[in-house]
């Protein structure tokens, strides 16, 4: 039993064979998937998909790439969606100072606003952090007393950064990059951080792990990531899956 803690099953990449993708995941031992919104339409689609399958849960939120197009009415509608019992987090939110599809100031303002909405909805957050480690840490430190909780998704920093996030009450989610040849830092993170703060994810359809690299990612492939992490930690694979599953249950209130 294993949970893919972060996928985007509502995306067009799965339109032609979504049911088969889900069947492969279940057949391979991936018994739960959290499908993650990145704007209002994808959030609504995620909630709908979760309502159709009892092993799928969803989130709502606006990704930093889409910050410039996110209106107050969009956020109000996301708040209404967040009342659905299948919604387990607010996200994917955060900062992306690498591609800069939205201005930095716009991203920061929306990030802080969505952190507040998540707190009011009593939901954990799923945070996207790319080339913005310092800025995200600064925001979360300012909000330390708010009880904000959640996951740093698709973690891309080093061990020291991971421990700073953990000290603030956040879990670290390991993607398929842990299987890549150039993944030295993420392998160290996966091997060393406290096990009760560790999740695994696909970020499907992106970041397929070895040996599936170059193909469209899907929830079943989280098994390869989990196996690599268990080996790095010197753990029995089934035991790692159990602990990771328990972590996901606790963090998202599944």
mmCIF file of C-alpha atoms in Angstrom:
data_model
loop_
_atom_site.group_PDB
_atom_site.id
_atom_site.type_symbol
_atom_site.label_atom_id
_atom_site.label_comp_id
_atom_site.label_asym_id
_atom_site.label_seq_id
_atom_site.Cartn_x
_atom_site.Cartn_y
_atom_site.Cartn_z
ATOM 1 C CA UNK A 1 0.000 0.000 0.000
ATOM 2 C CA UNK A 2 1.407 3.353 -1.062
ATOM 3 C CA UNK A 3 0.066 6.867 -1.601
ATOM 4 C CA UNK A 4 1.094 9.132 -4.458
ATOM 5 C CA UNK A 5 0.940 12.372 -2.498
ATOM 6 C CA UNK A 6 1.035 14.677 -5.544
ATOM 7 C CA UNK A 7 -0.206 14.143 -9.102
ATOM 8 C CA UNK A 8 -2.161 16.103 -11.695
ATOM 9 C CA UNK A 9 -4.637 13.515 -12.926
ATOM 10 C CA UNK A 10 -7.024 16.145 -14.251
ATOM 11 C CA UNK A 11 -4.543 17.302 -16.915
ATOM 12 C CA UNK A 12 -5.105 16.750 -20.619
ATOM 13 C CA UNK A 13 -2.178 14.314 -20.717
ATOM 14 C CA UNK A 14 -4.480 11.739 -19.086
ATOM 15 C CA UNK A 15 -7.606 12.490 -21.087
ATOM 16 C CA UNK A 16 -7.385 9.486 -23.394
ATOM 17 C CA UNK A 17 -6.519 6.763 -20.866
ATOM 18 C CA UNK A 18 -7.250 8.107 -17.381
ATOM 19 C CA UNK A 19 -9.218 5.030 -16.319
ATOM 20 C CA UNK A 20 -6.431 2.702 -17.399
ATOM 21 C CA UNK A 21 -3.903 4.848 -15.517
ATOM 22 C CA UNK A 22 -5.987 4.511 -12.358
ATOM 23 C CA UNK A 23 -6.374 0.760 -12.812
ATOM 24 C CA UNK A 24 -2.622 0.340 -13.250
ATOM 25 C CA UNK A 25 -1.994 2.289 -10.048
ATOM 26 C CA UNK A 26 -4.405 0.190 -8.013
ATOM 27 C CA UNK A 27 -3.098 -3.020 -9.532
ATOM 28 C CA UNK A 28 0.455 -2.054 -8.591
ATOM 29 C CA UNK A 29 -0.283 -1.253 -4.948
ATOM 30 C CA UNK A 30 -0.772 2.524 -5.183
ATOM 31 C CA UNK A 31 -4.009 2.648 -3.249
ATOM 32 C CA UNK A 32 -4.456 6.433 -2.867
ATOM 33 C CA UNK A 33 -3.654 9.458 -5.013
ATOM 34 C CA UNK A 34 -3.908 13.162 -4.222
ATOM 35 C CA UNK A 35 -4.623 15.108 -7.412
ATOM 36 C CA UNK A 36 -3.588 18.729 -7.171
ATOM 37 C CA UNK A 37 -5.163 21.906 -8.532
ATOM 38 C CA UNK A 38 -3.108 24.696 -10.080
ATOM 39 C CA UNK A 39 -5.869 27.212 -10.912
ATOM 40 C CA UNK A 40 -9.644 27.416 -10.611
ATOM 41 C CA UNK A 41 -10.538 25.120 -13.564
ATOM 42 C CA UNK A 42 -8.031 22.435 -12.571
ATOM 43 C CA UNK A 43 -9.088 22.683 -8.924
ATOM 44 C CA UNK A 44 -12.722 22.156 -9.886
ATOM 45 C CA UNK A 45 -11.735 19.232 -12.126
ATOM 46 C CA UNK A 46 -9.677 17.704 -9.318
ATOM 47 C CA UNK A 47 -12.574 17.895 -6.886
ATOM 48 C CA UNK A 48 -14.882 16.322 -9.468
ATOM 49 C CA UNK A 49 -12.432 13.498 -10.129
ATOM 50 C CA UNK A 50 -12.035 12.816 -6.410
ATOM 51 C CA UNK A 51 -15.801 12.625 -6.086
ATOM 52 C CA UNK A 52 -15.885 9.872 -8.698
ATOM 53 C CA UNK A 53 -13.236 7.608 -7.100
ATOM 54 C CA UNK A 54 -13.013 6.760 -3.427
ATOM 55 C CA UNK A 55 -9.206 6.344 -3.547
ATOM 56 C CA UNK A 56 -8.594 9.829 -5.008
ATOM 57 C CA UNK A 57 -8.412 12.999 -2.928
ATOM 58 C CA UNK A 58 -7.970 16.544 -4.202
ATOM 59 C CA UNK A 59 -6.643 19.994 -3.453
ATOM 60 C CA UNK A 60 -7.562 23.508 -4.558
ATOM 61 C CA UNK A 61 -5.202 26.371 -5.205
ATOM 62 C CA UNK A 62 -3.407 28.624 -7.651
ATOM 63 C CA UNK A 63 0.134 27.784 -8.786
ATOM 64 C CA UNK A 64 2.622 30.683 -8.909
ATOM 65 C CA UNK A 65 2.803 30.359 -12.708
ATOM 66 C CA UNK A 66 -0.862 31.393 -12.806
ATOM 67 C CA UNK A 67 -0.675 34.131 -10.178
ATOM 68 C CA UNK A 68 -1.138 37.011 -12.616
ATOM 69 C CA UNK A 69 -4.442 35.571 -13.829
ATOM 70 C CA UNK A 70 -5.925 34.664 -10.446
ATOM 71 C CA UNK A 71 -8.779 36.970 -9.438
ATOM 72 C CA UNK A 72 -10.527 37.538 -6.148
ATOM 73 C CA UNK A 73 -13.554 35.730 -7.527
ATOM 74 C CA UNK A 74 -11.338 32.756 -8.415
ATOM 75 C CA UNK A 75 -10.179 32.580 -4.802
ATOM 76 C CA UNK A 76 -13.749 32.901 -3.535
ATOM 77 C CA UNK A 77 -14.799 29.978 -5.707
ATOM 78 C CA UNK A 78 -11.817 27.952 -4.482
ATOM 79 C CA UNK A 79 -12.958 28.605 -0.916
ATOM 80 C CA UNK A 80 -16.348 27.165 -1.803
ATOM 81 C CA UNK A 81 -14.701 24.138 -3.414
ATOM 82 C CA UNK A 82 -12.527 23.682 -0.331
ATOM 83 C CA UNK A 83 -15.629 22.804 1.702
ATOM 84 C CA UNK A 84 -15.934 19.542 -0.228
ATOM 85 C CA UNK A 85 -14.971 16.600 2.028
ATOM 86 C CA UNK A 86 -12.680 15.201 -0.690
ATOM 87 C CA UNK A 87 -10.466 18.321 -0.516
ATOM 88 C CA UNK A 88 -7.531 17.625 1.796
ATOM 89 C CA UNK A 89 -5.199 20.605 1.195
ATOM 90 C CA UNK A 90 -4.805 24.053 -0.320
ATOM 91 C CA UNK A 91 -2.287 24.007 -3.137
ATOM 92 C CA UNK A 92 -0.333 23.965 -5.267
ATOM 93 C CA UNK A 93 0.794 27.376 -4.116
ATOM 94 C CA UNK A 94 4.162 29.021 -3.641
ATOM 95 C CA UNK A 95 6.866 30.824 -5.601
ATOM 96 C CA UNK A 96 8.677 30.079 -8.855
ATOM 97 C CA UNK A 97 11.462 32.558 -9.561
ATOM 98 C CA UNK A 98 12.958 30.354 -12.278
ATOM 99 C CA UNK A 99 10.428 30.630 -15.100
ATOM 100 C CA UNK A 100 8.770 33.859 -13.880
ATOM 101 C CA UNK A 101 5.506 33.319 -15.748
ATOM 102 C CA UNK A 102 4.079 35.793 -13.203
ATOM 103 C CA UNK A 103 5.908 38.757 -11.637
ATOM 104 C CA UNK A 104 7.659 38.061 -8.326
ATOM 105 C CA UNK A 105 5.588 40.646 -6.450
ATOM 106 C CA UNK A 106 2.347 39.140 -7.760
ATOM 107 C CA UNK A 107 3.456 35.646 -6.783
ATOM 108 C CA UNK A 108 4.396 36.762 -3.277
ATOM 109 C CA UNK A 109 1.115 38.572 -2.676
ATOM 110 C CA UNK A 110 -0.952 35.617 -3.863
ATOM 111 C CA UNK A 111 1.158 33.146 -1.890
ATOM 112 C CA UNK A 112 0.555 35.005 1.353
ATOM 113 C CA UNK A 113 -3.138 35.443 0.597
ATOM 114 C CA UNK A 114 -3.572 31.732 -0.066
ATOM 115 C CA UNK A 115 -1.699 30.801 3.105
ATOM 116 C CA UNK A 116 -4.282 32.853 4.970
ATOM 117 C CA UNK A 117 -7.163 31.188 3.147
ATOM 118 C CA UNK A 118 -5.754 27.746 3.947
ATOM 119 C CA UNK A 119 -5.579 28.652 7.623
ATOM 120 C CA UNK A 120 -9.166 29.882 7.608
ATOM 121 C CA UNK A 121 -10.247 26.645 5.917
ATOM 122 C CA UNK A 122 -8.120 24.627 8.374
ATOM 123 C CA UNK A 123 -6.279 22.903 5.528
ATOM 124 C CA UNK A 124 -2.597 22.015 5.150
ATOM 125 C CA UNK A 125 -0.800 23.633 2.223
ATOM 126 C CA UNK A 126 1.119 22.116 -0.690
ATOM 127 C CA UNK A 127 4.012 24.444 -1.505
ATOM 128 C CA UNK A 128 5.872 24.803 -4.804
ATOM 129 C CA UNK A 129 9.382 26.226 -4.309
ATOM 130 C CA UNK A 130 11.678 26.786 -7.265
ATOM 131 C CA UNK A 131 14.610 29.164 -6.957
ATOM 132 C CA UNK A 132 12.791 30.902 -4.095
ATOM 133 C CA UNK A 133 14.024 29.085 -0.983
ATOM 134 C CA UNK A 134 14.900 32.225 0.972
ATOM 135 C CA UNK A 135 11.653 34.023 0.160
ATOM 136 C CA UNK A 136 9.446 31.059 1.082
ATOM 137 C CA UNK A 137 11.322 30.498 4.323
ATOM 138 C CA UNK A 138 10.914 34.178 5.189
ATOM 139 C CA UNK A 139 7.148 34.052 4.635
ATOM 140 C CA UNK A 140 6.721 30.859 6.647
ATOM 141 C CA UNK A 141 8.880 32.148 9.501
ATOM 142 C CA UNK A 142 6.687 35.251 9.745
ATOM 143 C CA UNK A 143 3.666 32.980 9.976
ATOM 144 C CA UNK A 144 5.238 30.562 12.458
ATOM 145 C CA UNK A 145 2.661 31.379 15.147
ATOM 146 C CA UNK A 146 -0.272 30.765 12.789
ATOM 147 C CA UNK A 147 0.077 26.996 13.019
ATOM 148 C CA UNK A 148 0.546 26.716 9.259
ATOM 149 C CA UNK A 149 1.300 23.143 8.223
ATOM 150 C CA UNK A 150 1.763 21.181 5.046
ATOM 151 C CA UNK A 151 4.234 19.808 2.536
ATOM 152 C CA UNK A 152 7.122 21.187 0.516
ATOM 153 C CA UNK A 153 6.280 19.426 -2.727
ATOM 154 C CA UNK A 154 8.869 18.121 -5.182
ATOM 155 C CA UNK A 155 11.648 19.184 -2.844
ATOM 156 C CA UNK A 156 14.654 20.672 -4.641
ATOM 157 C CA UNK A 157 16.898 21.943 -1.852
ATOM 158 C CA UNK A 158 19.620 20.436 0.312
ATOM 159 C CA UNK A 159 19.494 18.684 3.677
ATOM 160 C CA UNK A 160 19.956 21.860 5.747
ATOM 161 C CA UNK A 161 17.074 23.564 3.945
ATOM 162 C CA UNK A 162 14.876 20.501 4.446
ATOM 163 C CA UNK A 163 15.547 20.614 8.171
ATOM 164 C CA UNK A 164 14.641 24.307 8.289
ATOM 165 C CA UNK A 165 11.267 23.536 6.711
ATOM 166 C CA UNK A 166 10.750 20.602 9.060
ATOM 167 C CA UNK A 167 11.478 22.875 12.044
ATOM 168 C CA UNK A 168 8.635 25.090 10.800
ATOM 169 C CA UNK A 169 6.237 22.127 10.827
ATOM 170 C CA UNK A 170 6.408 21.024 7.195
ATOM 171 C CA UNK A 171 6.952 17.640 5.605
ATOM 172 C CA UNK A 172 9.276 16.965 2.679
ATOM 173 C CA UNK A 173 7.962 15.226 -0.443
ATOM 174 C CA UNK A 174 10.442 13.283 -2.561
ATOM 175 C CA UNK A 175 9.843 13.093 -6.342
ATOM 176 C CA UNK A 176 11.349 10.904 -9.054
ATOM 177 C CA UNK A 177 14.451 13.125 -9.222
ATOM 178 C CA UNK A 178 15.837 11.014 -6.377
ATOM 179 C CA UNK A 179 16.483 8.310 -9.008
ATOM 180 C CA UNK A 180 18.427 10.614 -11.373
ATOM 181 C CA UNK A 181 22.207 10.478 -11.733
ATOM 182 C CA UNK A 182 22.513 14.165 -10.869
ATOM 183 C CA UNK A 183 20.275 13.835 -7.775
ATOM 184 C CA UNK A 184 22.987 13.797 -5.104
ATOM 185 C CA UNK A 185 21.372 16.459 -2.885
ATOM 186 C CA UNK A 186 17.881 14.984 -2.987
ATOM 187 C CA UNK A 187 19.288 11.525 -2.238
ATOM 188 C CA UNK A 188 20.979 12.908 0.862
ATOM 189 C CA UNK A 189 17.695 14.518 1.913
ATOM 190 C CA UNK A 190 15.782 11.285 1.339
ATOM 191 C CA UNK A 191 18.336 9.301 3.313
ATOM 192 C CA UNK A 192 18.723 11.611 6.305
ATOM 193 C CA UNK A 193 15.587 13.599 7.160
ATOM 194 C CA UNK A 194 13.388 12.232 9.959
ATOM 195 C CA UNK A 195 11.249 9.462 8.532
ATOM 196 C CA UNK A 196 8.026 10.863 10.027
ATOM 197 C CA UNK A 197 8.397 13.983 7.849
ATOM 198 C CA UNK A 198 8.876 12.156 4.533
ATOM 199 C CA UNK A 199 6.418 11.609 1.673
ATOM 200 C CA UNK A 200 6.812 10.361 -1.897
ATOM 201 C CA UNK A 201 5.140 11.674 -5.037
ATOM 202 C CA UNK A 202 5.140 11.511 -8.809
ATOM 203 C CA UNK A 203 4.120 15.044 -9.845
ATOM 204 C CA UNK A 204 2.591 13.155 -12.786
ATOM 205 C CA UNK A 205 2.649 13.716 -15.708
ATOM 206 C CA UNK A 206 6.092 15.254 -15.015
ATOM 207 C CA UNK A 207 9.425 13.980 -13.624
ATOM 208 C CA UNK A 208 9.160 10.262 -14.365
ATOM 209 C CA UNK A 209 11.623 8.265 -12.264
ATOM 210 C CA UNK A 210 14.220 5.887 -13.608
ATOM 211 C CA UNK A 211 13.547 3.395 -15.235
ATOM 212 C CA UNK A 212 10.533 5.226 -16.743
ATOM 213 C CA UNK A 213 12.357 8.494 -17.446
ATOM 214 C CA UNK A 214 11.399 9.966 -20.801
ATOM 215 C CA UNK A 215 7.849 8.614 -20.564
ATOM 216 C CA UNK A 216 4.752 10.322 -19.236
ATOM 217 C CA UNK A 217 4.717 9.926 -15.467
ATOM 218 C CA UNK A 218 1.734 8.299 -13.733
ATOM 219 C CA UNK A 219 0.866 7.347 -10.142
ATOM 220 C CA UNK A 220 2.032 3.740 -10.499
ATOM 221 C CA UNK A 221 5.600 4.973 -10.988
ATOM 222 C CA UNK A 222 5.779 6.300 -7.421
ATOM 223 C CA UNK A 223 6.739 2.720 -6.569
ATOM 224 C CA UNK A 224 10.166 3.299 -8.186
ATOM 225 C CA UNK A 225 10.705 6.429 -6.107
ATOM 226 C CA UNK A 226 9.660 4.668 -2.907
ATOM 227 C CA UNK A 227 11.976 1.757 -3.627
ATOM 228 C CA UNK A 228 14.934 4.096 -4.139
ATOM 229 C CA UNK A 229 14.203 5.958 -0.908
ATOM 230 C CA UNK A 230 13.848 2.730 1.052
ATOM 231 C CA UNK A 231 17.230 1.563 -0.265
ATOM 232 C CA UNK A 232 18.864 4.879 0.620
ATOM 233 C CA UNK A 233 17.547 4.549 4.164
ATOM 234 C CA UNK A 234 18.401 0.868 4.489
ATOM 235 C CA UNK A 235 14.742 0.053 5.116
ATOM 236 C CA UNK A 236 12.587 -2.839 4.043
ATOM 237 C CA UNK A 237 10.560 -1.626 1.060
ATOM 238 C CA UNK A 238 7.206 -2.674 2.500
ATOM 239 C CA UNK A 239 7.991 -1.038 5.820
ATOM 240 C CA UNK A 240 8.925 2.205 4.083
ATOM 241 C CA UNK A 241 5.656 2.120 2.134
ATOM 242 C CA UNK A 242 3.737 1.640 5.384
ATOM 243 C CA UNK A 243 5.469 4.555 7.107
ATOM 244 C CA UNK A 244 5.120 6.853 4.085
ATOM 245 C CA UNK A 245 1.449 5.936 3.844
ATOM 246 C CA UNK A 246 0.944 6.684 7.533
ATOM 247 C CA UNK A 247 2.691 10.052 7.137
ATOM 248 C CA UNK A 248 0.417 11.014 4.255
ATOM 249 C CA UNK A 249 -2.640 9.970 6.234
ATOM 250 C CA UNK A 250 -1.594 12.115 9.195
ATOM 251 C CA UNK A 251 -0.508 15.205 7.270
ATOM 252 C CA UNK A 252 -3.554 15.387 5.011
ATOM 253 C CA UNK A 253 -6.078 13.968 7.461
ATOM 254 C CA UNK A 254 -7.091 11.194 5.045
#
